[in-house]
XYZ file of C-alpha atoms in Angstrom:
517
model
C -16.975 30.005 8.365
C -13.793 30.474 9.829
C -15.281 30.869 13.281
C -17.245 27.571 13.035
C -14.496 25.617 11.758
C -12.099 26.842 14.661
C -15.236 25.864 17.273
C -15.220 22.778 15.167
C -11.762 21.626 15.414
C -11.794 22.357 18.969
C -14.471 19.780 19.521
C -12.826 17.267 16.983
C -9.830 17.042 19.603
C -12.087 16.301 22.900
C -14.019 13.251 21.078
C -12.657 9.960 21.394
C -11.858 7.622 18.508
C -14.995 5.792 18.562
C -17.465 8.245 19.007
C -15.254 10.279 15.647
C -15.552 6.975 13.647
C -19.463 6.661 14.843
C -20.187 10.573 13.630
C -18.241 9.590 10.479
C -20.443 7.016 9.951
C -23.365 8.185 10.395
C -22.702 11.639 8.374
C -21.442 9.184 4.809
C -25.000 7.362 5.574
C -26.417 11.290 5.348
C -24.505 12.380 1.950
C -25.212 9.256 0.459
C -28.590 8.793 1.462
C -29.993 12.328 -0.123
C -28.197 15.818 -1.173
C -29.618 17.495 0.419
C -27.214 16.483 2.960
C -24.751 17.812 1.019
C -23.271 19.965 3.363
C -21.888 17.583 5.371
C -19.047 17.105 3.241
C -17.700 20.061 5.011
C -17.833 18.515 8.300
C -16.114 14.439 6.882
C -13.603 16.753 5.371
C -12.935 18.707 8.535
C -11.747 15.954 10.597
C -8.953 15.566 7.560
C -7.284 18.202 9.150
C -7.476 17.112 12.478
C -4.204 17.100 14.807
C -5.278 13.179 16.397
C -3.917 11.441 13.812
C -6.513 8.560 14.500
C -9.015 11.116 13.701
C -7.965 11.480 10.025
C -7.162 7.718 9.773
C -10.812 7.579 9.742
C -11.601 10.589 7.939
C -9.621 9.342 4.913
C -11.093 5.757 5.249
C -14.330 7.410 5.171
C -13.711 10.128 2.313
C -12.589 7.159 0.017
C -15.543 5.694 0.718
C -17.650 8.658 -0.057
C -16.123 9.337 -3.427
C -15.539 5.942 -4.660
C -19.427 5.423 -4.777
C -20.190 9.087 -6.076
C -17.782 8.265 -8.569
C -19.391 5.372 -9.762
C -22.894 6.954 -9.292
C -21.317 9.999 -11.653
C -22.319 12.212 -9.125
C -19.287 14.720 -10.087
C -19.249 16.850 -12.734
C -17.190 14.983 -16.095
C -15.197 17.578 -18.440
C -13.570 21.130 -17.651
C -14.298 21.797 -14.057
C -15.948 25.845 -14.002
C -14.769 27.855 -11.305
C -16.697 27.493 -8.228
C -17.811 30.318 -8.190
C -19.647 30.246 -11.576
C -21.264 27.038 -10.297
C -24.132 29.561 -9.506
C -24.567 30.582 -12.697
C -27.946 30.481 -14.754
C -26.465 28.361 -17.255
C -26.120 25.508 -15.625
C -28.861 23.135 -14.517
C -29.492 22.141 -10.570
C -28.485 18.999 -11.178
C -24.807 20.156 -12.726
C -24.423 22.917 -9.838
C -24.603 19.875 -7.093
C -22.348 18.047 -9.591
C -20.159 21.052 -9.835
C -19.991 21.890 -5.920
C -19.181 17.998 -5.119
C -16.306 17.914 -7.757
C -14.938 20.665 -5.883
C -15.295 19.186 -2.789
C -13.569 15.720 -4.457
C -10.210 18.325 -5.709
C -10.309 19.534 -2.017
C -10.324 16.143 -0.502
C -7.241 14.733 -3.029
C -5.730 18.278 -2.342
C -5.847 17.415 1.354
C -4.281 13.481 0.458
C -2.001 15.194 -1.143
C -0.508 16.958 1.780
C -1.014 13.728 3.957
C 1.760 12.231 1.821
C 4.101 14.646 3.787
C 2.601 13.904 7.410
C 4.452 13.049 10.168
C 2.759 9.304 10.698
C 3.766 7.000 8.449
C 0.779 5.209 9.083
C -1.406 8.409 7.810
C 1.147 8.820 5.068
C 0.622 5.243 3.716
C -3.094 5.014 3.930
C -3.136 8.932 1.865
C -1.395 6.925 -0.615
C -3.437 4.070 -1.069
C -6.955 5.997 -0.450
C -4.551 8.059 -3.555
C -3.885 5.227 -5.970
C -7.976 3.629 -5.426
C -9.338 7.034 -6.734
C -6.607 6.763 -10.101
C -8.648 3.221 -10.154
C -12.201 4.358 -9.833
C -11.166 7.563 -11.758
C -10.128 5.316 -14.327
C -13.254 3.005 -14.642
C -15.508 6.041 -14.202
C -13.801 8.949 -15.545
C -13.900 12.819 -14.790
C -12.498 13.742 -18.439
C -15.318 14.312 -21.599
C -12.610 12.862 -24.093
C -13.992 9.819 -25.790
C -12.142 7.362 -24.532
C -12.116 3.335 -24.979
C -13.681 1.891 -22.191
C -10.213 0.183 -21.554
C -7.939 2.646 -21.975
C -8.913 5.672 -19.318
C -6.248 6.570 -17.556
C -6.346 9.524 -14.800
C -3.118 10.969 -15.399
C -3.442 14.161 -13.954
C -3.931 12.183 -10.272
C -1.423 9.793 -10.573
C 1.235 12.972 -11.574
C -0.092 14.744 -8.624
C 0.610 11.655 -6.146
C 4.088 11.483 -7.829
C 4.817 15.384 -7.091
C 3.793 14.363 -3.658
C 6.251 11.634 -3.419
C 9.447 13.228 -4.781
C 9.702 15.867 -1.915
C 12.544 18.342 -2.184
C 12.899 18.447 1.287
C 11.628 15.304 3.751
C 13.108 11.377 2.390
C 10.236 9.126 1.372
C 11.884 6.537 1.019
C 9.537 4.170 3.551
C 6.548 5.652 1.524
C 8.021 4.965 -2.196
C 8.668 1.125 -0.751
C 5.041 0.836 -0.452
C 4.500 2.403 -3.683
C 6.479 0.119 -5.389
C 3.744 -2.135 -5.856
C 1.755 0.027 -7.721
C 4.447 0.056 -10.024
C 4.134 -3.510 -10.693
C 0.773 -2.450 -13.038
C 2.547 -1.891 -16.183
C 0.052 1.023 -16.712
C 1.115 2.725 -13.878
C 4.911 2.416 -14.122
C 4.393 3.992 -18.024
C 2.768 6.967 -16.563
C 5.067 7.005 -13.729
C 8.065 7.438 -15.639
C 6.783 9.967 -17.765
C 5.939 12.044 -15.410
C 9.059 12.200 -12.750
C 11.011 14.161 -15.894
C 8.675 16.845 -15.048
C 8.965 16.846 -11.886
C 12.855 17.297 -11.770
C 11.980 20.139 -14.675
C 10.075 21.807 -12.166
C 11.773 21.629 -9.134
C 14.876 22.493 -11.171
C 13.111 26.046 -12.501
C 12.828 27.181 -8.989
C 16.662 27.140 -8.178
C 19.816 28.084 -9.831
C 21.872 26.161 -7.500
C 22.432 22.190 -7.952
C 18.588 19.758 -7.259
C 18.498 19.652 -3.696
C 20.227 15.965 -2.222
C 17.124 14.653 -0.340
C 14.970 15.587 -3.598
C 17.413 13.832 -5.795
C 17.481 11.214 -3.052
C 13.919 10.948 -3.432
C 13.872 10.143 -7.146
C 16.242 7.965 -7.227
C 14.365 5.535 -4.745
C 11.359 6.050 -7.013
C 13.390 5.176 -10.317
C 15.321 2.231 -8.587
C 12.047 0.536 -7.412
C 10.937 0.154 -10.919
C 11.164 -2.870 -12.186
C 10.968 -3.102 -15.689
C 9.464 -6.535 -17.873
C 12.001 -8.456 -19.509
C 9.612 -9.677 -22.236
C 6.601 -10.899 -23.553
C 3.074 -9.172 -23.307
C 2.036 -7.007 -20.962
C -1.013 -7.514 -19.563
C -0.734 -6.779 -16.032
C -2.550 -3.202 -15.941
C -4.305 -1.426 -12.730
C -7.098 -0.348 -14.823
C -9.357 -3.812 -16.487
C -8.328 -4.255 -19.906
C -11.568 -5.035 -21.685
C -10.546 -4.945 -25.822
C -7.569 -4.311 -27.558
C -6.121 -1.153 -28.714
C -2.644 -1.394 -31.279
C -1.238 2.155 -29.936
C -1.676 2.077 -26.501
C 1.610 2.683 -25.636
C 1.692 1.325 -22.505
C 0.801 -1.982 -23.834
C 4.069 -1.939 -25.597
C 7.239 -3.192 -23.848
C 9.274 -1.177 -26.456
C 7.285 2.324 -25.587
C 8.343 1.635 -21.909
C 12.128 1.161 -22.703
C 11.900 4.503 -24.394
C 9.864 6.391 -21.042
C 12.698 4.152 -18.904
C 15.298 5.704 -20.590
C 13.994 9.031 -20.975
C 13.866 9.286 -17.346
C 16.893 7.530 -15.967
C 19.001 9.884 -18.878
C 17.247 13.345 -18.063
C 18.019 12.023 -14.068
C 22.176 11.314 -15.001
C 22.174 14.521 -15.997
C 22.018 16.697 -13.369
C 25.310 16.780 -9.878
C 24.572 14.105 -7.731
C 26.633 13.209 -5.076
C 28.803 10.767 -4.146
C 26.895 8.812 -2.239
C 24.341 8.514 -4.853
C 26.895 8.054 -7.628
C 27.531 4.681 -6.271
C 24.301 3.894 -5.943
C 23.436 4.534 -9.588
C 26.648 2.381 -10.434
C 25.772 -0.517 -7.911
C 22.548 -1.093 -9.927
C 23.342 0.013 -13.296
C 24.476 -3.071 -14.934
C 21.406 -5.589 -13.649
C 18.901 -3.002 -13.469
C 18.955 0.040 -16.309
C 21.515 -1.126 -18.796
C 19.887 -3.989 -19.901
C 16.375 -2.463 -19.806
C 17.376 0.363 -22.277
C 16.316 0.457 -25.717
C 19.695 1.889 -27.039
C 22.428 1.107 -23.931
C 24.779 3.042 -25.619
C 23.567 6.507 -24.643
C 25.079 5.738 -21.536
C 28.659 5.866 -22.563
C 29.348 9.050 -21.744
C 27.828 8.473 -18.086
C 29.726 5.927 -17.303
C 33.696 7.051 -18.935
C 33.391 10.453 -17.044
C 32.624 8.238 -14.158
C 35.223 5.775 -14.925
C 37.696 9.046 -15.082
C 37.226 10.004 -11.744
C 39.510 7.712 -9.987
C 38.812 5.335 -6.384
C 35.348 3.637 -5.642
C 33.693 5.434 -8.178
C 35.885 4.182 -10.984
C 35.910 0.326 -9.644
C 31.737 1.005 -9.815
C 31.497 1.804 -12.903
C 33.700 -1.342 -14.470
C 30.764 -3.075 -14.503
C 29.147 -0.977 -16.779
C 31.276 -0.761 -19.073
C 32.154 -4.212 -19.456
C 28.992 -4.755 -20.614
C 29.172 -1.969 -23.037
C 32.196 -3.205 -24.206
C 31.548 -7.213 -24.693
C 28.219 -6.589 -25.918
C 27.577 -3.446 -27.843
C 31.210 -2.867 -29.258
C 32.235 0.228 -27.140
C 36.161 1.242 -28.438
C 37.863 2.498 -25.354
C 41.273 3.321 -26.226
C 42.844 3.825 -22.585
C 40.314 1.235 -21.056
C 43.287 -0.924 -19.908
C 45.905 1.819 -18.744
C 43.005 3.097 -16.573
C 42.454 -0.379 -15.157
C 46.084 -0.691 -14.642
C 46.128 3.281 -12.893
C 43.511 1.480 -10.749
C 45.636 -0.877 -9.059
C 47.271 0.807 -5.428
C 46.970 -0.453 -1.841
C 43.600 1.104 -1.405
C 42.292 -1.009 -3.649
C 42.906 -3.578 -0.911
C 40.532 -1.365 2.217
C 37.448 -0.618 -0.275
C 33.885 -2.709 0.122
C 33.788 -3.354 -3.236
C 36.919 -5.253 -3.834
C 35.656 -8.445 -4.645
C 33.663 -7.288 -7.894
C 36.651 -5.331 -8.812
C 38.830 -8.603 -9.093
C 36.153 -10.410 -10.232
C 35.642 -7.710 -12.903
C 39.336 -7.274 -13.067
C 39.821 -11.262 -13.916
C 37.131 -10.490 -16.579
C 38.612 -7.898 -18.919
C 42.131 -10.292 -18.532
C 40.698 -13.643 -19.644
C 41.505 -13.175 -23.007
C 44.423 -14.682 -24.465
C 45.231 -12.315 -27.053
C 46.313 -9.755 -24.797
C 49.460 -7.965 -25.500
C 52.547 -9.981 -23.513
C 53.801 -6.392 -21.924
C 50.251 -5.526 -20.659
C 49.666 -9.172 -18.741
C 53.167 -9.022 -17.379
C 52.929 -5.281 -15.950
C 49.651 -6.127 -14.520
C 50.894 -9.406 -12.370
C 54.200 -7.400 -11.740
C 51.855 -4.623 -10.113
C 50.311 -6.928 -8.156
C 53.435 -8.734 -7.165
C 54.789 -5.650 -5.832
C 51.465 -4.399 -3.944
C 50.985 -7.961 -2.457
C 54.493 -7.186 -0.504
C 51.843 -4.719 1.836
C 48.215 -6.433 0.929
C 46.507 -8.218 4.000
C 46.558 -11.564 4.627
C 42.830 -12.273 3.403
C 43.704 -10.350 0.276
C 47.005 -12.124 -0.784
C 45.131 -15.600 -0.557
C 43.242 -13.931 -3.707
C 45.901 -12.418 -5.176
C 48.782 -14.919 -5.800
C 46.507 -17.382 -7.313
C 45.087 -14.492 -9.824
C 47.956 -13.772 -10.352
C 49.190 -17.483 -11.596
C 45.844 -17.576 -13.141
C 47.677 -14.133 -15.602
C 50.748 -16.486 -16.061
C 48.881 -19.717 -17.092
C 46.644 -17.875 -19.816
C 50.202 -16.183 -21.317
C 53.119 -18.758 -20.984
C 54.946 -15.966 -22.486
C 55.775 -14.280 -19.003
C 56.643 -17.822 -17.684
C 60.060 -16.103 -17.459
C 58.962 -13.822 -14.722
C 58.625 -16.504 -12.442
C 61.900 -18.329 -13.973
C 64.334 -15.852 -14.256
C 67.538 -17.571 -13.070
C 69.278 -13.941 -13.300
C 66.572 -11.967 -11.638
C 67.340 -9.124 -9.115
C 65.890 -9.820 -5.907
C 65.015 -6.954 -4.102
C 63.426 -2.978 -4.517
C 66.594 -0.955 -5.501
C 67.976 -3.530 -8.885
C 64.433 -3.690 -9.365
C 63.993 -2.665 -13.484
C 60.016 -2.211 -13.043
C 58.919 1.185 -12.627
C 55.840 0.874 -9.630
C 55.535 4.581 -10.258
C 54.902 4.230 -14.303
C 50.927 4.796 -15.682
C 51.254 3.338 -18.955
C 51.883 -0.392 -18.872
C 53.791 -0.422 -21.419
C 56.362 1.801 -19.893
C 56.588 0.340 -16.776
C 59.429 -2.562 -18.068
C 57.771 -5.447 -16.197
C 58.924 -7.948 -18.772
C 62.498 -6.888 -17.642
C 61.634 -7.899 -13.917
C 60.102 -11.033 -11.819
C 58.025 -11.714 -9.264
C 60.392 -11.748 -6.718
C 57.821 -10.320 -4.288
C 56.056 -13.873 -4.556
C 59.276 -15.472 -3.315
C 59.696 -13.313 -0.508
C 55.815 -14.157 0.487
C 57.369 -17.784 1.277
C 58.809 -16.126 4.512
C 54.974 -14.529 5.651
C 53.889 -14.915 9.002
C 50.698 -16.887 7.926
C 51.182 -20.587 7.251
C 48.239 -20.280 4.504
C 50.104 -17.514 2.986
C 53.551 -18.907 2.997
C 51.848 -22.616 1.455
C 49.906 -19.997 -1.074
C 53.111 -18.513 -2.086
C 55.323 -21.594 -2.173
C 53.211 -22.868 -5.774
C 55.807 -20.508 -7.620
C 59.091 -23.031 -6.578
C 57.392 -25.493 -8.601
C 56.240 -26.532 -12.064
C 52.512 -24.147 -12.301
C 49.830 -26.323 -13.626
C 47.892 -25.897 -16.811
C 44.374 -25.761 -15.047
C 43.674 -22.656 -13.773
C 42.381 -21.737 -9.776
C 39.203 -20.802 -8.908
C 39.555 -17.599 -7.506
C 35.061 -16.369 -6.920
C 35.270 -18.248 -3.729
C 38.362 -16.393 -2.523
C 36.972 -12.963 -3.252
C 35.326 -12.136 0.275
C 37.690 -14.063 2.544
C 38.064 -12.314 5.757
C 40.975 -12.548 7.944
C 39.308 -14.619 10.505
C 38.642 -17.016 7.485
C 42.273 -16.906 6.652
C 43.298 -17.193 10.571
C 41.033 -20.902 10.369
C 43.053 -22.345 7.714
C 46.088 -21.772 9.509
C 44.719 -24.014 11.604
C 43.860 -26.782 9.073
C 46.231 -29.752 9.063
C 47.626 -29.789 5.447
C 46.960 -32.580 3.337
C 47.300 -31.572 -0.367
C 44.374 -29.312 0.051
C 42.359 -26.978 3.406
C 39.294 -25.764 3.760
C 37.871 -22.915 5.308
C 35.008 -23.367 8.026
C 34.287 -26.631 7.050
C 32.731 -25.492 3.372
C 35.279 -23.356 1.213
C 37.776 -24.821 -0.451
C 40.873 -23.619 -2.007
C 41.802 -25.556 -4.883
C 45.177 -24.209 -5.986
C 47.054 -26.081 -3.744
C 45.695 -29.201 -5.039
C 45.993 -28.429 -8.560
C 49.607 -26.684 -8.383
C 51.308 -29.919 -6.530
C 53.405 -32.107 -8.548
């Protein structure tokens, strides 16, 4: 056998792709005509391990062809598959041997799918896949299990778990292939199965090592996780297999069963080291696509303080979380706002994700019932950092911070403070001080803001000049000014002034207008 597949292979790479898809052809027309053709299967399953990768294009086109009809003839054997090698055996009629011998030759044929998932073509990857997901279809109209099950109801998951196994490699990123797999997920039968089955798949990849889950494996599941995207509400009824009759515990059918799988599977993933790099990408996400898609949000508390502990990117990530956790399921966080305040240093300034951090930032200090000390260290803080900040940053910064001194007229006297020391060594604030409280900023001014009067940008020095007068009531906008870049800031230098500027034509700064007398 070995002999005559080697001659056989050798053939397979002289033939050209026409005369291949011709042969193919004509040898499904032979299996499917009578079996005692049967054999022939050998030879359509042959040219799936061909090295022309056109060659196995149209062997798989042709194998799902093949099956799909014996399928729905029931031409493979339905319950407990026997060994193939007991397929000979007296007990079993002629008619279950041939059904027996073709199942076998279906396993090999997924088996060989299976491995075309980690080819080097995407477009023979692809096509495995969706040759993959038909057979979970016809599988499920027609299936290979003895179970009585509702006509409506069949589900192959023993398939779709091996197509997942094939996806979450350990060592090759797939993440072109899970993009097309993504819209398999949109079935809501599919992304139930799919969830509950990726748990095992970290179990088992995590039994064969001691050592942390390899990165491109961990990679690899996260892609698969983050392209789910979970129903909001209402009744699902989108399913990959027809729904013919109704069945009250068919969990899939449940939105509530599918926020338990959803956060089974993103909790048992949290679990385990991941990197950096995918830290952030967990936090980028988390509060639009998993928090509000959990059935009890609050399991991810401990995820997301240890993350908020760590300090830099990772901590300004992982506000948004917890805001939400906070505002809408009562987390008590103690430290929350001596953290934020820890938070706040020039780098701050340099990092990609500044703008949701003051957005965030401007967030947790809307309130108005905010200690005096705490509102006063945090504009102080940023007083003092704004004396290095870039240009595009202070245009955010001084109006936040007269947003801080409009919501709490109590540190009015940091601006007016007749007696105020003026410079870094009289200074009473402590820069260098953790707790807010500590820090004496209630004892200081914003000096700092005066001394931004003398910048070397007009924009800045008209930004910083609102302190020398009366501040308005109504607060500045600051979401516009979030992801001004210096060029930005270089154009409105360039603006004639007249009570307001814009910035390329379209973004307008409004504190000017609403700070002027």
């Amino acid at each position: 056998m070995a002999a005559r597949r080697g001659k056989r292979a050798n053939r397979v790479r002289g033939e050209d792709g026409a005369s291949v898809r011709r042969e193919l052809d004509t040898k499904l027309g032979e299996v499917l005509q009578s079996r005692g053709n049967a054999n022939t299967v050998f030879d359509i399953l042959e040219y799936l391990e061909s090295e022309n990768d056109g060659h196995v294009l149209a062997a798989i086109r042709t194998c799902s062809k093949l099956f799909e009809s014996l399928l729905e003839k029931r031409e493979l054997y339905i319950g407990d598959l026997p060994a193939e090698a007991d397929g000979s055996s007296g007990s079993l009629s002629a008619e279950e041997k041939y059904k027996v011998w073709m199942r076998h030759r279906y396993n090999s044929c997924v088996a060989c799918l299976v491995e075309h998932l980690h080819a080097t073509s995407s477009q023979v990857q692809e096509l495995a896949l969706c040759t993959l997901m038909k057979f979970v279809q016809v599988e499920g109209k027609f299936p290979l299990e003895s179970a009585i099950w509702k006509d409506s109801y069949r589900f192959p998951h023993r398939l779709l778990k091996r197509i997942v196994h094939g996806l979450l490699q350990e060592e090759k990123d797939s993440t072109l292939l899970l993009s097309r797999f993504q819209e398999y997920l949109e079935y809501d039968d599919v992304r139930y199965y799919t969830m509950t089955v990726i748990n095992e798949r970290i179990a088992q990849v995590n039994r064969g090592t001691k050592e942390a889950l390899p990165p491109i494996f961990l990679n690899n599941v996260f892609g698969l996780l983050s392209a789910i995207n979970m129903p909001v509400e209402g009744e699902l009824s989108n399913f990959l297999l027809g729904q013919k009759e109704k069945e009250d515990d068919w969990k899939p059918a449940k939105l509530k069963e599918q926020k338990k799988a959803f956060e089974r599977v993103w909790m048992g993933f949290l679990k385990h080291k991941l990197s950096v790099s995918l830290y952030k990408k967990v936090l980028l996400i988390l509060h639009e696509s998993i928090l509000p898609h959990m059935s009890n949000a609050t399991m991810m508390i401990d995820f997301l303080t240890a993350a908020y502990d760590v300090g830099g990117a990772i901590s300004l990530l992982a506000l948004n979380g917890l805001f939400i956790l906070i505002h809408q399921h009562n987390l008590e966080y103690p430290d929350f706002y001596k953290k934020l305040y820890s938070l706040l240093d020039p780098s701050v300034f340099h990092v990609k994700y500044r703008a949701r951090f003051f957005h965030l930032a401007d967030l947790f200090l809307s309130s108005t019932h905010l200690p005096v000390y705490l509102v006063a260290a945090f504009a102080k803080r940023l007083s003092r950092l704004s004396l290095t900040a870039p240009p595009q940053v202070l245009m955010m910064m001084i109006p936040f911070i007269c947003n801080l001194i409009r919501r709490h007229p109590a540190c009015l006297p940091l601006i007016h403070r007749p007696s105020a020391e003026r410079d870094l060594t009289s200074d009473p604030f402590v820069m260098e001080e953790q707790d807010p409280a500590k820090s004496r900023a209630l004892e200081s001014s914003l000096w700092e803001l005066e001394a931004l009067q003398n910048h070397y940008y007009p924009s800045v020095v008209r930004a910083a000049n609102v302190i020398s007068r009366a501040l308005s009531t109504q607060e500045n906008d600051v979401s516009e000014l979030l992801e001004l870049s210096s060029y930005e800031v270089g154009q409105t230098g360039l603006c004639v002034h007249t009570g307001n500027y814009h910035i390329n034509k379209s973004l307008c700064c409004r504190f000017l207008v609403t700070n002027s007398s």
